[in-house]
mmCIF file of N, CA and C in Angstrom:
data_model
loop_
_atom_site.group_PDB
_atom_site.id
_atom_site.type_symbol
_atom_site.label_atom_id
_atom_site.label_comp_id
_atom_site.label_asym_id
_atom_site.label_seq_id
_atom_site.Cartn_x
_atom_site.Cartn_y
_atom_site.Cartn_z
ATOM 1 N N MET Z 16 -13.378 58.634 46.452
ATOM 2 C CA MET Z 16 -12.464 59.680 46.030
ATOM 3 C C MET Z 16 -12.743 60.015 44.579
ATOM 4 N N SER Z 17 -12.926 61.266 44.306
ATOM 5 C CA SER Z 17 -13.134 61.635 42.869
ATOM 6 C C SER Z 17 -11.749 61.955 42.269
ATOM 7 N N MET Z 18 -11.692 61.703 40.980
ATOM 8 C CA MET Z 18 -10.414 61.875 40.287
ATOM 9 C C MET Z 18 -10.615 62.661 39.028
ATOM 10 N N THR Z 19 -9.595 63.428 38.641
ATOM 11 C CA THR Z 19 -9.579 64.176 37.396
ATOM 12 C C THR Z 19 -8.609 63.455 36.451
ATOM 13 N N VAL Z 20 -8.995 63.226 35.227
ATOM 14 C CA VAL Z 20 -8.143 62.594 34.247
ATOM 15 C C VAL Z 20 -7.876 63.578 33.136
ATOM 16 N N ALA Z 21 -6.590 63.783 32.852
ATOM 17 C CA ALA Z 21 -6.224 64.626 31.752
ATOM 18 C C ALA Z 21 -5.465 63.757 30.716
ATOM 19 N N SER Z 22 -5.670 64.035 29.503
ATOM 20 C CA SER Z 22 -4.964 63.254 28.438
ATOM 21 C C SER Z 22 -4.148 64.152 27.584
ATOM 22 N N THR Z 23 -2.923 63.757 27.311
ATOM 23 C CA THR Z 23 -2.076 64.477 26.409
ATOM 24 C C THR Z 23 -1.446 63.487 25.438
ATOM 25 N N SER Z 24 -1.006 63.993 24.307
ATOM 26 C CA SER Z 24 -0.338 63.144 23.288
ATOM 27 C C SER Z 24 1.152 63.439 23.250
ATOM 28 N N THR Z 25 1.920 62.394 23.085
ATOM 29 C CA THR Z 25 3.358 62.547 22.969
ATOM 30 C C THR Z 25 3.776 61.757 21.740
ATOM 31 N N ALA Z 26 4.974 62.050 21.275
ATOM 32 C CA ALA Z 26 5.532 61.274 20.167
ATOM 33 C C ALA Z 26 6.829 60.608 20.635
ATOM 34 N N SER Z 27 7.043 59.404 20.106
ATOM 35 C CA SER Z 27 8.255 58.739 20.472
ATOM 36 C C SER Z 27 8.779 57.943 19.255
ATOM 37 N N ALA Z 28 10.010 57.567 19.357
ATOM 38 C CA ALA Z 28 10.638 56.804 18.263
ATOM 39 C C ALA Z 28 11.125 55.500 18.898
ATOM 40 N N SER Z 29 11.017 54.429 18.115
ATOM 41 C CA SER Z 29 11.551 53.170 18.678
ATOM 42 C C SER Z 29 12.714 52.728 17.727
ATOM 43 N N PHE Z 30 13.655 52.024 18.297
ATOM 44 C CA PHE Z 30 14.796 51.625 17.592
ATOM 45 C C PHE Z 30 14.857 50.072 17.538
ATOM 46 N N ARG Z 31 15.194 49.554 16.370
ATOM 47 C CA ARG Z 31 15.390 48.130 16.251
ATOM 48 C C ARG Z 31 16.768 47.910 15.645
ATOM 49 N N TYR Z 32 17.376 46.852 16.042
ATOM 50 C CA TYR Z 32 18.703 46.503 15.535
ATOM 51 C C TYR Z 32 18.640 45.224 14.740
ATOM 52 N N SER Z 33 19.332 45.244 13.615
ATOM 53 C CA SER Z 33 19.321 44.057 12.763
ATOM 54 C C SER Z 33 20.760 43.808 12.267
ATOM 55 N N LYS Z 34 21.064 42.562 11.993
ATOM 56 C CA LYS Z 34 22.443 42.234 11.525
ATOM 57 C C LYS Z 34 22.534 42.640 10.053
ATOM 58 N N SER Z 35 23.656 43.217 9.736
ATOM 59 C CA SER Z 35 23.906 43.510 8.307
ATOM 60 C C SER Z 35 24.526 42.326 7.648
ATOM 61 N N ARG Z 36 24.727 42.400 6.340
ATOM 62 C CA ARG Z 36 25.273 41.297 5.585
ATOM 63 C C ARG Z 36 26.717 41.035 5.994
ATOM 64 N N THR Z 37 27.395 42.040 6.510
ATOM 65 C CA THR Z 37 28.770 41.892 6.888
ATOM 66 C C THR Z 37 28.915 41.378 8.322
ATOM 67 N N GLY Z 38 27.750 41.123 8.992
ATOM 68 C CA GLY Z 38 27.823 40.580 10.348
ATOM 69 C C GLY Z 38 27.739 41.640 11.418
ATOM 70 N N GLY Z 39 27.815 42.915 11.119
ATOM 71 C CA GLY Z 39 27.739 43.973 12.098
ATOM 72 C C GLY Z 39 26.256 44.243 12.443
ATOM 73 N N VAL Z 40 26.080 45.062 13.456
ATOM 74 C CA VAL Z 40 24.765 45.409 13.869
ATOM 75 C C VAL Z 40 24.504 46.859 13.518
ATOM 76 N N LYS Z 41 23.359 47.166 12.857
ATOM 77 C CA LYS Z 41 23.006 48.505 12.496
ATOM 78 C C LYS Z 41 21.637 48.881 13.006
ATOM 79 N N PRO Z 42 21.372 50.096 13.451
ATOM 80 C CA PRO Z 42 20.079 50.469 13.949
ATOM 81 C C PRO Z 42 19.113 50.783 12.797
ATOM 82 N N ASN Z 43 17.859 50.427 12.953
ATOM 83 C CA ASN Z 43 16.796 50.821 12.038
ATOM 84 C C ASN Z 43 15.849 51.670 12.863
ATOM 85 N N ILE Z 44 15.664 52.917 12.449
ATOM 86 C CA ILE Z 44 14.803 53.803 13.152
ATOM 87 C C ILE Z 44 13.421 53.638 12.649
ATOM 88 N N ALA Z 45 12.464 53.211 13.489
ATOM 89 C CA ALA Z 45 11.085 53.067 13.075
ATOM 90 C C ALA Z 45 10.362 54.400 12.973
ATOM 91 N N ALA Z 46 9.285 54.411 12.322
ATOM 92 C CA ALA Z 46 8.518 55.663 12.192
ATOM 93 C C ALA Z 46 8.044 56.178 13.494
ATOM 94 N N VAL Z 47 7.937 57.515 13.621
ATOM 95 C CA VAL Z 47 7.487 58.084 14.883
ATOM 96 C C VAL Z 47 6.015 57.892 14.965
ATOM 97 N N ARG Z 48 5.551 57.315 16.092
ATOM 98 C CA ARG Z 48 4.086 57.106 16.273
ATOM 99 C C ARG Z 48 3.626 57.770 17.514
ATOM 100 N N PRO Z 49 2.504 58.398 17.462
ATOM 101 C CA PRO Z 49 1.971 59.103 18.695
ATOM 102 C C PRO Z 49 1.496 58.089 19.733
ATOM 103 N N ARG Z 50 1.699 58.476 20.967
ATOM 104 C CA ARG Z 50 1.223 57.692 22.141
ATOM 105 C C ARG Z 50 0.402 58.589 22.984
ATOM 106 N N SER Z 51 -0.457 58.008 23.741
ATOM 107 C CA SER Z 51 -1.259 58.765 24.710
ATOM 108 C C SER Z 51 -0.672 58.624 26.076
ATOM 109 N N LEU Z 52 -0.688 59.708 26.829
ATOM 110 C CA LEU Z 52 -0.282 59.720 28.204
ATOM 111 C C LEU Z 52 -1.439 60.181 29.057
ATOM 112 N N VAL Z 53 -1.807 59.387 30.086
ATOM 113 C CA VAL Z 53 -2.919 59.698 30.945
ATOM 114 C C VAL Z 53 -2.357 60.157 32.294
ATOM 115 N N VAL Z 54 -2.831 61.323 32.753
ATOM 116 C CA VAL Z 54 -2.422 61.827 34.026
ATOM 117 C C VAL Z 54 -3.634 61.796 34.947
ATOM 118 N N VAL Z 55 -3.447 61.155 36.109
ATOM 119 C CA VAL Z 55 -4.566 61.020 37.084
ATOM 120 C C VAL Z 55 -4.216 61.833 38.333
ATOM 121 N N ARG Z 56 -5.135 62.670 38.732
ATOM 122 C CA ARG Z 56 -4.910 63.512 39.947
ATOM 123 C C ARG Z 56 -6.082 63.304 40.898
ATOM 124 N N ALA Z 57 -5.830 63.095 42.146
ATOM 125 C CA ALA Z 57 -6.885 62.961 43.151
ATOM 126 C C ALA Z 57 -7.374 64.351 43.553
ATOM 127 N N GLU Z 58 -8.678 64.486 43.622
ATOM 128 C CA GLU Z 58 -9.266 65.732 44.150
ATOM 129 C C GLU Z 58 -8.945 65.894 45.621
ATOM 130 N N ALA Z 59 -9.096 67.112 46.127
ATOM 131 C CA ALA Z 59 -8.825 67.365 47.546
ATOM 132 C C ALA Z 59 -9.862 66.745 48.402
ATOM 133 N N GLN Z 60 -9.550 65.633 49.018
ATOM 134 C CA GLN Z 60 -10.412 64.965 49.941
ATOM 135 C C GLN Z 60 -9.533 64.441 51.072
ATOM 136 N N SER Z 61 -10.194 64.111 52.193
ATOM 137 C CA SER Z 61 -9.479 63.549 53.320
ATOM 138 C C SER Z 61 -8.907 62.218 53.030
ATOM 139 N N ILE Z 62 -7.649 61.977 53.364
ATOM 140 C CA ILE Z 62 -7.016 60.709 53.151
ATOM 141 C C ILE Z 62 -7.223 59.812 54.374
ATOM 142 N N ASN Z 63 -7.268 60.463 55.547
ATOM 143 C CA ASN Z 63 -7.394 59.763 56.804
ATOM 144 C C ASN Z 63 -8.800 60.006 57.360
ATOM 145 N N PRO Z 64 -9.738 59.078 57.074
ATOM 146 C CA PRO Z 64 -11.091 59.325 57.550
ATOM 147 C C PRO Z 64 -11.353 59.053 59.029
ATOM 148 N N GLU Z 65 -10.520 58.238 59.701
ATOM 149 C CA GLU Z 65 -10.860 57.896 61.052
ATOM 150 C C GLU Z 65 -9.721 57.597 62.036
ATOM 151 N N ILE Z 66 -8.481 57.525 61.565
ATOM 152 C CA ILE Z 66 -7.394 57.139 62.441
ATOM 153 C C ILE Z 66 -6.860 58.343 63.255
ATOM 154 N N ARG Z 67 -6.939 58.255 64.537
ATOM 155 C CA ARG Z 67 -6.457 59.252 65.493
ATOM 156 C C ARG Z 67 -6.868 60.678 65.130
ATOM 157 N N LYS Z 68 -8.137 60.849 64.875
ATOM 158 C CA LYS Z 68 -8.631 62.188 64.488
ATOM 159 C C LYS Z 68 -8.539 63.224 65.570
ATOM 160 N N ASN Z 69 -8.288 62.804 66.799
ATOM 161 C CA ASN Z 69 -8.167 63.722 67.932
ATOM 162 C C ASN Z 69 -6.785 64.404 67.923
ATOM 163 N N GLU Z 70 -5.846 63.936 67.135
ATOM 164 C CA GLU Z 70 -4.483 64.499 67.033
ATOM 165 C C GLU Z 70 -4.431 65.573 65.908
ATOM 166 N N GLU Z 71 -3.630 66.599 66.137
ATOM 167 C CA GLU Z 71 -3.477 67.617 65.095
ATOM 168 C C GLU Z 71 -2.898 67.072 63.817
ATOM 169 N N LYS Z 72 -1.811 66.239 63.973
ATOM 170 C CA LYS Z 72 -1.198 65.644 62.846
ATOM 171 C C LYS Z 72 -0.701 64.245 63.223
ATOM 172 N N VAL Z 73 -1.067 63.218 62.386
ATOM 173 C CA VAL Z 73 -0.690 61.871 62.660
ATOM 174 C C VAL Z 73 0.720 61.614 62.043
ATOM 175 N N VAL Z 74 1.699 61.443 62.893
ATOM 176 C CA VAL Z 74 3.098 61.175 62.502
ATOM 177 C C VAL Z 74 3.509 59.942 63.289
ATOM 178 N N ASP Z 75 4.012 58.929 62.607
ATOM 179 C CA ASP Z 75 4.504 57.756 63.263
ATOM 180 C C ASP Z 75 6.024 57.641 63.094
ATOM 181 N N SER Z 76 6.713 57.165 64.084
ATOM 182 C CA SER Z 76 8.162 57.005 63.959
ATOM 183 C C SER Z 76 8.536 55.515 64.192
ATOM 184 N N VAL Z 77 9.538 55.082 63.398
ATOM 185 C CA VAL Z 77 10.026 53.711 63.521
ATOM 186 C C VAL Z 77 11.528 53.807 63.690
ATOM 187 N N VAL Z 78 12.089 53.153 64.683
ATOM 188 C CA VAL Z 78 13.559 53.169 64.877
ATOM 189 C C VAL Z 78 14.125 51.962 64.105
ATOM 190 N N VAL Z 79 15.097 52.189 63.280
ATOM 191 C CA VAL Z 79 15.712 51.140 62.443
ATOM 192 C C VAL Z 79 17.214 51.123 62.765
ATOM 193 N N ALA Z 80 17.732 49.948 62.900
ATOM 194 C CA ALA Z 80 19.199 49.803 63.228
ATOM 195 C C ALA Z 80 20.102 50.249 62.095
ATOM 196 N N GLU Z 81 19.827 49.876 60.891
ATOM 197 C CA GLU Z 81 20.705 50.170 59.814
ATOM 198 C C GLU Z 81 20.125 51.143 58.813
ATOM 199 N N LEU Z 82 20.413 52.402 58.922
ATOM 200 C CA LEU Z 82 19.996 53.455 58.009
ATOM 201 C C LEU Z 82 21.229 54.303 57.654
ATOM 202 N N SER Z 83 21.255 54.846 56.430
ATOM 203 C CA SER Z 83 22.374 55.707 56.079
ATOM 204 C C SER Z 83 22.227 57.078 56.607
ATOM 205 N N LYS Z 84 21.017 57.551 56.802
ATOM 206 C CA LYS Z 84 20.744 58.905 57.362
ATOM 207 C C LYS Z 84 20.159 58.781 58.746
ATOM 208 N N PRO Z 85 20.356 59.795 59.582
ATOM 209 C CA PRO Z 85 19.763 59.694 60.938
ATOM 210 C C PRO Z 85 18.216 59.793 60.932
ATOM 211 N N LEU Z 86 17.619 60.462 59.936
ATOM 212 C CA LEU Z 86 16.160 60.593 59.854
ATOM 213 C C LEU Z 86 15.733 60.668 58.390
ATOM 214 N N THR Z 87 14.740 59.887 58.053
ATOM 215 C CA THR Z 87 14.136 59.951 56.717
ATOM 216 C C THR Z 87 12.615 60.007 56.865
ATOM 217 N N ALA Z 88 11.992 60.941 56.188
ATOM 218 C CA ALA Z 88 10.522 61.115 56.259
ATOM 219 C C ALA Z 88 9.907 60.622 54.973
ATOM 220 N N TYR Z 89 8.960 59.698 55.091
ATOM 221 C CA TYR Z 89 8.267 59.121 53.929
ATOM 222 C C TYR Z 89 6.827 59.686 53.885
ATOM 223 N N CYS Z 90 6.386 60.039 52.672
ATOM 224 C CA CYS Z 90 5.097 60.666 52.437
ATOM 225 C C CYS Z 90 3.965 59.628 52.643
ATOM 226 N N ARG Z 91 2.866 60.126 53.331
ATOM 227 C CA ARG Z 91 1.650 59.345 53.437
ATOM 228 C C ARG Z 91 0.446 60.131 52.941
ATOM 229 N N CYS Z 92 0.652 61.262 52.348
ATOM 230 C CA CYS Z 92 -0.494 62.015 51.838
ATOM 231 C C CYS Z 92 -0.632 61.856 50.299
ATOM 232 N N TRP Z 93 0.347 61.274 49.671
ATOM 233 C CA TRP Z 93 0.349 61.044 48.226
ATOM 234 C C TRP Z 93 0.406 62.324 47.436
ATOM 235 N N ARG Z 94 0.858 63.415 48.043
ATOM 236 C CA ARG Z 94 0.904 64.726 47.341
ATOM 237 C C ARG Z 94 2.356 65.173 47.122
ATOM 238 N N SER Z 95 3.333 64.509 47.626
ATOM 239 C CA SER Z 95 4.746 64.937 47.641
ATOM 240 C C SER Z 95 5.248 64.971 46.222
ATOM 241 N N GLY Z 96 5.981 66.031 45.914
ATOM 242 C CA GLY Z 96 6.686 66.113 44.607
ATOM 243 C C GLY Z 96 7.926 65.262 44.557
ATOM 244 N N THR Z 97 8.346 64.756 45.726
ATOM 245 C CA THR Z 97 9.524 63.887 45.813
ATOM 246 C C THR Z 97 9.151 62.509 46.295
ATOM 247 N N PHE Z 98 7.885 62.096 45.966
ATOM 248 C CA PHE Z 98 7.402 60.819 46.483
ATOM 249 C C PHE Z 98 8.303 59.711 46.034
ATOM 250 N N PRO Z 99 8.695 58.782 46.936
ATOM 251 C CA PRO Z 99 7.987 58.443 48.193
ATOM 252 C C PRO Z 99 8.513 59.237 49.395
ATOM 253 N N LEU Z 100 9.448 60.132 49.215
ATOM 254 C CA LEU Z 100 9.910 60.931 50.338
ATOM 255 C C LEU Z 100 9.006 62.141 50.568
ATOM 256 N N CYS Z 101 8.876 62.506 51.800
ATOM 257 C CA CYS Z 101 7.997 63.636 52.212
ATOM 258 C C CYS Z 101 8.668 64.940 51.824
ATOM 259 N N ASP Z 102 7.892 65.905 51.275
ATOM 260 C CA ASP Z 102 8.409 67.258 51.027
ATOM 261 C C ASP Z 102 7.576 68.317 51.752
ATOM 262 N N GLY Z 103 6.706 67.858 52.680
ATOM 263 C CA GLY Z 103 5.883 68.791 53.429
ATOM 264 C C GLY Z 103 4.588 69.138 52.755
ATOM 265 N N SER Z 104 4.233 68.491 51.642
ATOM 266 C CA SER Z 104 2.974 68.780 50.944
ATOM 267 C C SER Z 104 1.744 68.507 51.777
ATOM 268 N N HIS Z 105 1.895 67.645 52.825
ATOM 269 C CA HIS Z 105 0.750 67.330 53.694
ATOM 270 C C HIS Z 105 0.206 68.525 54.415
ATOM 271 N N VAL Z 106 1.046 69.554 54.638
ATOM 272 C CA VAL Z 106 0.625 70.793 55.331
ATOM 273 C C VAL Z 106 -0.455 71.515 54.502
ATOM 274 N N LYS Z 107 -0.187 71.673 53.209
ATOM 275 C CA LYS Z 107 -1.164 72.325 52.324
ATOM 276 C C LYS Z 107 -2.415 71.472 52.176
ATOM 277 N N HIS Z 108 -2.223 70.182 52.060
ATOM 278 C CA HIS Z 108 -3.359 69.231 51.939
ATOM 279 C C HIS Z 108 -4.233 69.278 53.213
ATOM 280 N N ASN Z 109 -3.584 69.268 54.382
ATOM 281 C CA ASN Z 109 -4.337 69.281 55.620
ATOM 282 C C ASN Z 109 -5.191 70.549 55.773
ATOM 283 N N LYS Z 110 -4.611 71.707 55.381
ATOM 284 C CA LYS Z 110 -5.309 72.996 55.450
ATOM 285 C C LYS Z 110 -6.488 72.995 54.495
ATOM 286 N N ALA Z 111 -6.302 72.426 53.289
ATOM 287 C CA ALA Z 111 -7.372 72.366 52.285
ATOM 288 C C ALA Z 111 -8.519 71.440 52.621
ATOM 289 N N THR Z 112 -8.206 70.379 53.292
ATOM 290 C CA THR Z 112 -9.249 69.334 53.483
ATOM 291 C C THR Z 112 -9.639 69.165 54.985
ATOM 292 N N GLY Z 113 -8.930 69.759 55.922
ATOM 293 C CA GLY Z 113 -9.187 69.520 57.337
ATOM 294 C C GLY Z 113 -8.655 68.175 57.796
ATOM 295 N N ASP Z 114 -7.823 67.547 56.990
ATOM 296 C CA ASP Z 114 -7.228 66.225 57.339
ATOM 297 C C ASP Z 114 -6.112 66.427 58.321
ATOM 298 N N ASN Z 115 -5.569 65.340 58.862
ATOM 299 C CA ASN Z 115 -4.477 65.417 59.829
ATOM 300 C C ASN Z 115 -3.350 64.461 59.498
ATOM 301 N N VAL Z 116 -3.160 64.147 58.209
ATOM 302 C CA VAL Z 116 -2.153 63.197 57.809
ATOM 303 C C VAL Z 116 -0.738 63.808 57.900
ATOM 304 N N GLY Z 117 0.233 62.980 58.270
ATOM 305 C CA GLY Z 117 1.628 63.430 58.373
ATOM 306 C C GLY Z 117 2.517 62.326 57.908
ATOM 307 N N PRO Z 118 3.820 62.537 57.926
ATOM 308 C CA PRO Z 118 4.766 61.557 57.369
ATOM 309 C C PRO Z 118 5.072 60.403 58.262
ATOM 310 N N LEU Z 119 5.663 59.378 57.714
ATOM 311 C CA LEU Z 119 6.233 58.283 58.469
ATOM 312 C C LEU Z 119 7.685 58.553 58.597
ATOM 313 N N LEU Z 120 8.167 58.626 59.806
ATOM 314 C CA LEU Z 120 9.609 58.926 60.100
ATOM 315 C C LEU Z 120 10.361 57.680 60.358
ATOM 316 N N LEU Z 121 11.501 57.412 59.670
ATOM 317 C CA LEU Z 121 12.413 56.370 59.989
ATOM 318 C C LEU Z 121 13.593 56.982 60.671
ATOM 319 N N LYS Z 122 13.866 56.565 61.884
ATOM 320 C CA LYS Z 122 14.969 57.133 62.630
ATOM 321 C C LYS Z 122 16.013 56.081 62.850
ATOM 322 N N LYS Z 123 17.274 56.507 62.700
ATOM 323 C CA LYS Z 123 18.410 55.568 62.927
ATOM 324 C C LYS Z 123 18.581 55.350 64.404
ATOM 325 N N GLN Z 124 18.745 54.056 64.773
ATOM 326 C CA GLN Z 124 18.938 53.712 66.147
ATOM 327 C C GLN Z 124 20.276 54.247 66.669
ATOM 328 N N LYS Z 125 20.231 54.852 67.838
ATOM 329 C CA LYS Z 125 21.455 55.395 68.424
ATOM 330 C C LYS Z 125 22.290 54.261 68.974
ATOM 331 N N GLU Z 126 23.597 54.390 68.744
ATOM 332 C CA GLU Z 126 24.516 53.312 69.150
ATOM 333 C C GLU Z 126 25.109 53.567 70.489
#
């Protein structure tokens, strides 16, 4: 898998607390120091090289007894903006790469 790495700089401040002579606590603001942020993005490649390639989209379902929602979809394409939950980004990924990856569905067991 090829990856693109972008680097940006950000600034942050750190805070330290020290006891004053009167016994209270007062904040000391340290100097602002730049930090680096590295963003890693995967290039458009197939995620699923060999599993069930004869299917249009690989979606697995698991029935769970105790869930708060009747259905929850978890991302398996690593492209979701709401990761770890699925937002449907696999559709665009599948069209761009010819892949067939789909979400993992957790379904609440019917009582």
